[in-house]
Tab-separated table of C-alpha atoms (C1' of nucleotides) in Angstrom:
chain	number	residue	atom	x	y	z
A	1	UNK	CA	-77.867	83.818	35.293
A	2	UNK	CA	-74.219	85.223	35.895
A	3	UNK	CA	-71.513	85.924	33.789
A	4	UNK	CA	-69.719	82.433	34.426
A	5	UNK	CA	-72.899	80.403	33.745
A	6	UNK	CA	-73.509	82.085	30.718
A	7	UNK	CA	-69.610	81.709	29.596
A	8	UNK	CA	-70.026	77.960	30.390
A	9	UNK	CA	-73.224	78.072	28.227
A	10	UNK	CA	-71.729	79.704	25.366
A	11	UNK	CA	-68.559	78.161	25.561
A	12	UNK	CA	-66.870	81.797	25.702
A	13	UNK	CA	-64.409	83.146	28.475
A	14	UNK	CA	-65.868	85.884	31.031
A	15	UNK	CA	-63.700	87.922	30.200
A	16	UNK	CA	-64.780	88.178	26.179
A	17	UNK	CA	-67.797	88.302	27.400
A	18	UNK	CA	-67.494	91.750	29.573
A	19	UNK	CA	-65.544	92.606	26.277
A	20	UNK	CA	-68.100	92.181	24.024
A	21	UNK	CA	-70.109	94.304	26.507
A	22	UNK	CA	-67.294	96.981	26.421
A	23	UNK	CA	-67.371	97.239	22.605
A	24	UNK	CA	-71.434	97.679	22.599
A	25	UNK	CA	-71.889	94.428	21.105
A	26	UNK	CA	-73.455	92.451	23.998
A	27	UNK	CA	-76.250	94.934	25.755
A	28	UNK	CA	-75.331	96.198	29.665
A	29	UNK	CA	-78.141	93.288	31.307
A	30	UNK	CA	-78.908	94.274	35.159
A	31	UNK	CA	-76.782	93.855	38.380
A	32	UNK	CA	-77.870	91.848	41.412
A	33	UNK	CA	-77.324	93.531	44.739
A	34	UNK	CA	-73.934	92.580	45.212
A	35	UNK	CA	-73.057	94.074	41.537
A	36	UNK	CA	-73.173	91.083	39.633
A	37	UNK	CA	-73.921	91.099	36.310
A	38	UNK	CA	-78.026	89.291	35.773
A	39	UNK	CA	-78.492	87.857	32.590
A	40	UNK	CA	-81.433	86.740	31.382
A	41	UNK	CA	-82.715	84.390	28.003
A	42	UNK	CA	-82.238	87.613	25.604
A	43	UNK	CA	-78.533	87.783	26.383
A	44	UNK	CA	-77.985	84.275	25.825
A	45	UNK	CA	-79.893	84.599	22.389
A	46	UNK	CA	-77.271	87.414	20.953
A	47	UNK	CA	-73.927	86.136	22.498
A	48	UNK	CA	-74.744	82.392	20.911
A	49	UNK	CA	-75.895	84.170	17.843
A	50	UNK	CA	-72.263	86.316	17.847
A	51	UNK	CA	-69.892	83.132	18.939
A	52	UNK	CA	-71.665	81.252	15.889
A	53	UNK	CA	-71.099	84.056	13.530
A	54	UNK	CA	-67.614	84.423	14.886
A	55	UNK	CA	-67.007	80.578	14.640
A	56	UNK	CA	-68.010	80.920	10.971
A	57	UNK	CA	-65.209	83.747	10.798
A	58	UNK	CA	-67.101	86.396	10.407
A	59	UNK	CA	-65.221	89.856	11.971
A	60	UNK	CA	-67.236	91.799	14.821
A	61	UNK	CA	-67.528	94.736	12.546
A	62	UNK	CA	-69.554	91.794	9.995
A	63	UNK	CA	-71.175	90.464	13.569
A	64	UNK	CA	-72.323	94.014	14.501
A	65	UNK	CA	-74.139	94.496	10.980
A	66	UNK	CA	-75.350	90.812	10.844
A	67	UNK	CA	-77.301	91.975	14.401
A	68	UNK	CA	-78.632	95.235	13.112
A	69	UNK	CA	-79.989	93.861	10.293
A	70	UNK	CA	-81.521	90.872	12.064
A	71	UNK	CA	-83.060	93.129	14.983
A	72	UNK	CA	-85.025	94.740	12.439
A	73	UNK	CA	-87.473	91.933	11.132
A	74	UNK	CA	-89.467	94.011	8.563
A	75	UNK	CA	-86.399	94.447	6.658
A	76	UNK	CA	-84.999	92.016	3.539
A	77	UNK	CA	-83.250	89.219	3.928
A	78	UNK	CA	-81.044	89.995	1.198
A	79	UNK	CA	-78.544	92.105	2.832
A	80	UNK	CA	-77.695	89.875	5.275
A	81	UNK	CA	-77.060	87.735	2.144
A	82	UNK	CA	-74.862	90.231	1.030
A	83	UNK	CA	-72.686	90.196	3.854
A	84	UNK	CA	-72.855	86.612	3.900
A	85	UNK	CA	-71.301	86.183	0.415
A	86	UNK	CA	-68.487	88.974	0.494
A	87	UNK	CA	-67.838	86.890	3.681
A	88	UNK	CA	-67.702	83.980	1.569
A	89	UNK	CA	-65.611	85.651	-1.370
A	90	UNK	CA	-63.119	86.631	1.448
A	91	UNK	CA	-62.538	82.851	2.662
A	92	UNK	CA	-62.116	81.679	-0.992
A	93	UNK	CA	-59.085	84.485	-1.001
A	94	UNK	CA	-57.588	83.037	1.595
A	95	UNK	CA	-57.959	79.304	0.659
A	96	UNK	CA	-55.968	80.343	-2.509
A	97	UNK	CA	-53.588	82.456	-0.904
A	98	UNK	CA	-53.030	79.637	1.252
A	99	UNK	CA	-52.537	76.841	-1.502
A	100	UNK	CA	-50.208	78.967	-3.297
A	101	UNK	CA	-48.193	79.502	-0.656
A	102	UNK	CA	-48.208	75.890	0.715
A	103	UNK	CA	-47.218	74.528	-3.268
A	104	UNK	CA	-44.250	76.973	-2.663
A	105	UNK	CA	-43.113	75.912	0.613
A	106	UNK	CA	-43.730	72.164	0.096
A	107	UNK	CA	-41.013	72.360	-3.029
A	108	UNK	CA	-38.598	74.053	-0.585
A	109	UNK	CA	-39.235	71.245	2.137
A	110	UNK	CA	-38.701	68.443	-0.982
A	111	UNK	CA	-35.418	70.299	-1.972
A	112	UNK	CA	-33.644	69.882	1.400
A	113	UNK	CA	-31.343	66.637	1.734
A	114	UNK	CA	-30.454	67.477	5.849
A	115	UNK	CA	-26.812	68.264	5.199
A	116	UNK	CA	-25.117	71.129	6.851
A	117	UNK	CA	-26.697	74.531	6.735
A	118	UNK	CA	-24.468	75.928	3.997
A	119	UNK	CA	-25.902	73.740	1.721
A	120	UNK	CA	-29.426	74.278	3.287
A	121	UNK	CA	-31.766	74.895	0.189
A	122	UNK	CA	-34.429	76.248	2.182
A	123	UNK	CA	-31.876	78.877	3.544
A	124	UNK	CA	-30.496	79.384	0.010
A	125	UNK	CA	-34.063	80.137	-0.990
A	126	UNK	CA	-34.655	82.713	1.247
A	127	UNK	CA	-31.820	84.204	0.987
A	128	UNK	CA	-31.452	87.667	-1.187
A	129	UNK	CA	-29.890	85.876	-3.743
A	130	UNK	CA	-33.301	83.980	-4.586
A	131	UNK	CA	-34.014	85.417	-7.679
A	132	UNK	CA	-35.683	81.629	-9.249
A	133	UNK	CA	-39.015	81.609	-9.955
A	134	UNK	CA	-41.699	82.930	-7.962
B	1	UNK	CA	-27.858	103.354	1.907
B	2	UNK	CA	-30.091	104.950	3.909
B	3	UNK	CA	-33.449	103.519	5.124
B	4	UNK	CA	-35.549	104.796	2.333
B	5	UNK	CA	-33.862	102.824	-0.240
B	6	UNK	CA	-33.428	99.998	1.813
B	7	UNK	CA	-37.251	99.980	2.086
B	8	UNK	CA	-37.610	100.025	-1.743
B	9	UNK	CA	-35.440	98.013	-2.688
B	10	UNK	CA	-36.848	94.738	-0.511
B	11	UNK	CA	-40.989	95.936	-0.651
B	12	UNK	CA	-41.099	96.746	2.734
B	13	UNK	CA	-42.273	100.073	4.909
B	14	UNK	CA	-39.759	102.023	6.349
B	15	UNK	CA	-41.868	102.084	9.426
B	16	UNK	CA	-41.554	98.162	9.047
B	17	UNK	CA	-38.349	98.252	9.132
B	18	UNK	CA	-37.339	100.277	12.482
B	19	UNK	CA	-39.872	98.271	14.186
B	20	UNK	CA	-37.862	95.028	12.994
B	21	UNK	CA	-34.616	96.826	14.347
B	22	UNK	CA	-36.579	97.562	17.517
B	23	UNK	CA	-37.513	94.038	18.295
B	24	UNK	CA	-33.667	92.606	17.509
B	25	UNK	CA	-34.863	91.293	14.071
B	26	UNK	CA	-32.627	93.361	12.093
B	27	UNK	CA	-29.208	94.341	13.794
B	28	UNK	CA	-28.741	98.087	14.420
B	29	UNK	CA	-27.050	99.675	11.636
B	30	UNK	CA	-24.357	102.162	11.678
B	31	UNK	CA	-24.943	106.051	11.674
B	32	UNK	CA	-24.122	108.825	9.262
B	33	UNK	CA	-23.143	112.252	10.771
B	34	UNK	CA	-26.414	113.374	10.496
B	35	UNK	CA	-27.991	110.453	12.560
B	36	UNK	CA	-29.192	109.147	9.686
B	37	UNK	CA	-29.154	104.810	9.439
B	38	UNK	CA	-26.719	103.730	7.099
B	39	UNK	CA	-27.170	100.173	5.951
B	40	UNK	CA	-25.040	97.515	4.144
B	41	UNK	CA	-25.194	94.336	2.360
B	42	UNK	CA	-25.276	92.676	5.448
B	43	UNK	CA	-28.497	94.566	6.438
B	44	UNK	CA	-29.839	94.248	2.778
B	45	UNK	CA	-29.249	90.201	2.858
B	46	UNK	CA	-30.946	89.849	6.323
B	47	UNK	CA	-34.039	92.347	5.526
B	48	UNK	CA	-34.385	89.847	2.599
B	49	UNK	CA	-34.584	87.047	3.859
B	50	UNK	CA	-37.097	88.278	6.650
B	51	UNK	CA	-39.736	89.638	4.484
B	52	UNK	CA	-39.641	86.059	1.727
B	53	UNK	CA	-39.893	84.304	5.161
B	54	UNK	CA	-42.849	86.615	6.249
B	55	UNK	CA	-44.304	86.160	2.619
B	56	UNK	CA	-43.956	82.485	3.102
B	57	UNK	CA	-46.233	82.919	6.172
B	58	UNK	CA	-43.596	82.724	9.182
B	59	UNK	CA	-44.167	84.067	11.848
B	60	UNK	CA	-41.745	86.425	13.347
B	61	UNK	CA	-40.391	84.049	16.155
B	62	UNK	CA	-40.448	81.313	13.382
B	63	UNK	CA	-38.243	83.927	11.319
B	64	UNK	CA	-35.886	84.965	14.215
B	65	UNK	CA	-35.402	80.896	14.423
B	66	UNK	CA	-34.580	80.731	11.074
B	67	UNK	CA	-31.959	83.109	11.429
B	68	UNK	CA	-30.693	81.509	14.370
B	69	UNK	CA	-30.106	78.863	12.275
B	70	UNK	CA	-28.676	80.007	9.086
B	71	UNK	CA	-26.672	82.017	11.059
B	72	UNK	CA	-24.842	78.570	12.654
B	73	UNK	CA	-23.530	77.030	9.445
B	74	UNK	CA	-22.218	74.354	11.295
B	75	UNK	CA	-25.350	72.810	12.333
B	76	UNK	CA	-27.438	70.539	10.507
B	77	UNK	CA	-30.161	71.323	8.535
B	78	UNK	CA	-32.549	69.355	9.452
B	79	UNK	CA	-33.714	71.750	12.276
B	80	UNK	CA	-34.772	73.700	9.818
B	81	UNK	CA	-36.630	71.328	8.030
B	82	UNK	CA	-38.294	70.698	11.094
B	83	UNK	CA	-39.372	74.664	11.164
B	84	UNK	CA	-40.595	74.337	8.271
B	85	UNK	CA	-41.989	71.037	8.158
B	86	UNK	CA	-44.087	72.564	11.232
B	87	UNK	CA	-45.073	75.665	9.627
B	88	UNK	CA	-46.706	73.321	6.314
B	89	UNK	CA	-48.890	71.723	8.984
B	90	UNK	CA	-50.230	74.625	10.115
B	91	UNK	CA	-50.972	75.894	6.897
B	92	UNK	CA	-52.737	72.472	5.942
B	93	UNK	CA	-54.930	72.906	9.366
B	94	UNK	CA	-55.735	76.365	7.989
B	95	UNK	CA	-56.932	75.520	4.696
B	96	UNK	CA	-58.656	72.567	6.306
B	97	UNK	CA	-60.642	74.733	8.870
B	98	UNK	CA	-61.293	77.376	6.391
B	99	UNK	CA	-62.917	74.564	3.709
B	100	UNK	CA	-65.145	73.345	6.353
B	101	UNK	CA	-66.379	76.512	7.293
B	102	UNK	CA	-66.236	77.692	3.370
B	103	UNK	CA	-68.912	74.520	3.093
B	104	UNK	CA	-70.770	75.607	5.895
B	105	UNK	CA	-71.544	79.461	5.307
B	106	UNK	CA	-72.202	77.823	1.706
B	107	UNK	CA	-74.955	75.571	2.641
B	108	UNK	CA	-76.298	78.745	4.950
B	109	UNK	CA	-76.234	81.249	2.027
B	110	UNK	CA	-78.142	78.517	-0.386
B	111	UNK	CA	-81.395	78.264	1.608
B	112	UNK	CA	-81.627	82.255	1.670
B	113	UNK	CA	-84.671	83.019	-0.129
B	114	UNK	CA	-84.557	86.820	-0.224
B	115	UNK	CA	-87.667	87.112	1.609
B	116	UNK	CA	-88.436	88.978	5.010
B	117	UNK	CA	-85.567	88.657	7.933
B	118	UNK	CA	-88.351	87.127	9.608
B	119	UNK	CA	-88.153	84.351	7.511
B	120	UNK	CA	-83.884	84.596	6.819
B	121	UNK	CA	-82.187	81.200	6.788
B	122	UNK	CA	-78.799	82.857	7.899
B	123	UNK	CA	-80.044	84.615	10.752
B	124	UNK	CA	-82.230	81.498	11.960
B	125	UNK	CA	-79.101	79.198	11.911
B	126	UNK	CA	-77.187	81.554	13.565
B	127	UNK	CA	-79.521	81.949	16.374
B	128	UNK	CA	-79.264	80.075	19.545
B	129	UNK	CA	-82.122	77.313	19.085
B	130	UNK	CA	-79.719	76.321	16.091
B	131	UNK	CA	-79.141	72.564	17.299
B	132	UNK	CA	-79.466	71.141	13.474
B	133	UNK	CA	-76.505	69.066	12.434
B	134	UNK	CA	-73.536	70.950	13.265
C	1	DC	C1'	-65.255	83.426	60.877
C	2	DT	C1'	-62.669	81.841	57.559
C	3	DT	C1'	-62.050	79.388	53.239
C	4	DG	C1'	-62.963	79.132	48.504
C	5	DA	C1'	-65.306	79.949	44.357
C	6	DC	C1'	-67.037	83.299	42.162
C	7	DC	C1'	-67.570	88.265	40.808
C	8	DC	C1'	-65.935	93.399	40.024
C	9	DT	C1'	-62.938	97.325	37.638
C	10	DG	C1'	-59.085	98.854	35.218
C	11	DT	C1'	-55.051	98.309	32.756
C	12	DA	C1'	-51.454	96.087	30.082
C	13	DG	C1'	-50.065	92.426	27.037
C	14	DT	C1'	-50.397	89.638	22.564
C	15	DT	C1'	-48.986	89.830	16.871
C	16	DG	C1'	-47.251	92.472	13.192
C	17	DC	C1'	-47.312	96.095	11.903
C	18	DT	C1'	-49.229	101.244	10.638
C	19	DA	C1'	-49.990	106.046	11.590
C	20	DT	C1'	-49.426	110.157	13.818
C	21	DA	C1'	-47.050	114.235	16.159
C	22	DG	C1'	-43.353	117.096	16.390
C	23	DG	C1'	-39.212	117.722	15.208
C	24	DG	C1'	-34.064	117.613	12.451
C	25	DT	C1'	-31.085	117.045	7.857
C	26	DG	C1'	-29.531	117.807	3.264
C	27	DC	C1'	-29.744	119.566	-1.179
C	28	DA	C1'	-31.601	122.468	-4.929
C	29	DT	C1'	-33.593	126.642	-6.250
C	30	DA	C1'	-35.103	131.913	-6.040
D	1	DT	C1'	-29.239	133.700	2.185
D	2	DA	C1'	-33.605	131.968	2.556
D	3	DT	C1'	-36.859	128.696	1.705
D	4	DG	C1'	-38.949	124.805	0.055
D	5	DC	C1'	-39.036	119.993	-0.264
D	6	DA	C1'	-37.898	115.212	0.311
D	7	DC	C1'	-36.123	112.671	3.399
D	8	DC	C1'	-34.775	111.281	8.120
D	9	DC	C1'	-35.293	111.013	13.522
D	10	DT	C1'	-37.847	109.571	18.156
D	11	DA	C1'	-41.759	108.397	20.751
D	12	DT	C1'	-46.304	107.127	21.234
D	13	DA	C1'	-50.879	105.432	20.090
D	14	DG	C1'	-53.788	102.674	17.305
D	15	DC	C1'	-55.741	98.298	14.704
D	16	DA	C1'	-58.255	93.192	15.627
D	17	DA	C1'	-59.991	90.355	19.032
D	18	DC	C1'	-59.156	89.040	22.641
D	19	DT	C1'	-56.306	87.389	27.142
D	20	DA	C1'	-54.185	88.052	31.448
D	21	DC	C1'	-53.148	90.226	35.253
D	22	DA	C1'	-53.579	93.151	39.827
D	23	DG	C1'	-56.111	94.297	43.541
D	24	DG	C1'	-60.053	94.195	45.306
D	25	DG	C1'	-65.554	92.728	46.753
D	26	DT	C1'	-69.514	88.960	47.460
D	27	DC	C1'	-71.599	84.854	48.948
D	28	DA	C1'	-72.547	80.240	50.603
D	29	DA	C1'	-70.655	76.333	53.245
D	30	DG	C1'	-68.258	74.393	57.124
DNA sequence: CTTGACCCTGTAGTTGCTATAGGGTGCATA
DNA sequence: TATGCACCCTATAGCAACTACAGGGTCAAG
């Protein structure tokens, strides 16, 4: 299989793909004569396995330990649960940090009646004077 | 006031803010015989409003519209309500993509049973033979 | 034998900073 | 006067996680 079929597969651009390579995450697979890259079932395994991690927002550095820990089998499954919940923790940061910040920027939006910019209130809000309540 | 206290006062890196200056975020100040940068209110007011925008989740180009704007007291408002009206959707489509995956890593971490990898829910799902109802 | 789709390497760009190296300035103290 | 220290200067490289070139080579079809 080459590198486009397996980006097609995947759903991943070649050029992440050599990346991935580049970084150590995705193993060197064998050339063909003319120097293409040959990949073979294996390959396809661990890049699905990274996209899906990646698609569930996990970082490469998260990726890289997830497929350490899931190469070898005789260990327990409870680090990978570990990484898996301080994942988790990490997203629930960011919802909040994200609501918080929306609830502010919504009451800006709601203050501003679309007159002239010096009486803009989102403006005014931002401006050094803004010493109201946050 | 020279850069130090300028980076106190508004919470922000003096690195931070030469690299703002570098980009044409922040106008270039005068200089003081020693080549130090000698800032005003001016500077102060702008600086301010740059990192509240930033906190507020702008993103630079967002920011260096928003300055555009305020600086053009003529014009209407309303173009910045659109700026910001667009930068509340993207939030919501964050927090939306972020709960769905929050629910899905959830789910994942549930069903691990702190046995053998062998036998590890996470790393089976994340596999590539992973076809179950996503 | 040429066209076109594919592949190769290597490097630079993206965003928003942060960190380092290798210096100069300005003021207080010994 | 020297020297120490906090502060400032420029320029460059690094971070994540790719993406996008530039400038080539390969391979099958027409």
């Amino acid at each position: 299989m080459q590198i486009g079929e397996l980006a097609r597969t995947t759903a991943t651009k070649v050029e992440t793909i050599r990346f991935y390579e580049k970084i150590g995450l995705l193993p060197e697979p064998g050339r063909t004569s003319g120097n293409y890259r040959d990949y073979g079932a294996a390959h396809l395994a661990r890049l699905s396995f990274i996209r899906r991690a990646r698609d569930l927002g996990f970082t490469l550095d998260q990726v890289r330990e997830l497929l350490t820990l899931s190469d070898d089998s005789s260990r327990s499954c409870s680090a990978v649960d570990t990484v898996a919940r301080a994942h988790l923790a990490q997203i629930d940061q960011k919802i909040a940090d994200l609501r918080a910040l929306r609830r502010e920027l919504d009451e800006l939006i709601g203050q501003c009646s679309q007159g002239a910019i010096s009486d803009c209130r989102i403006i005014e809000a931002l401006g050094p004077s803004a010493q109201n309540g946050h």
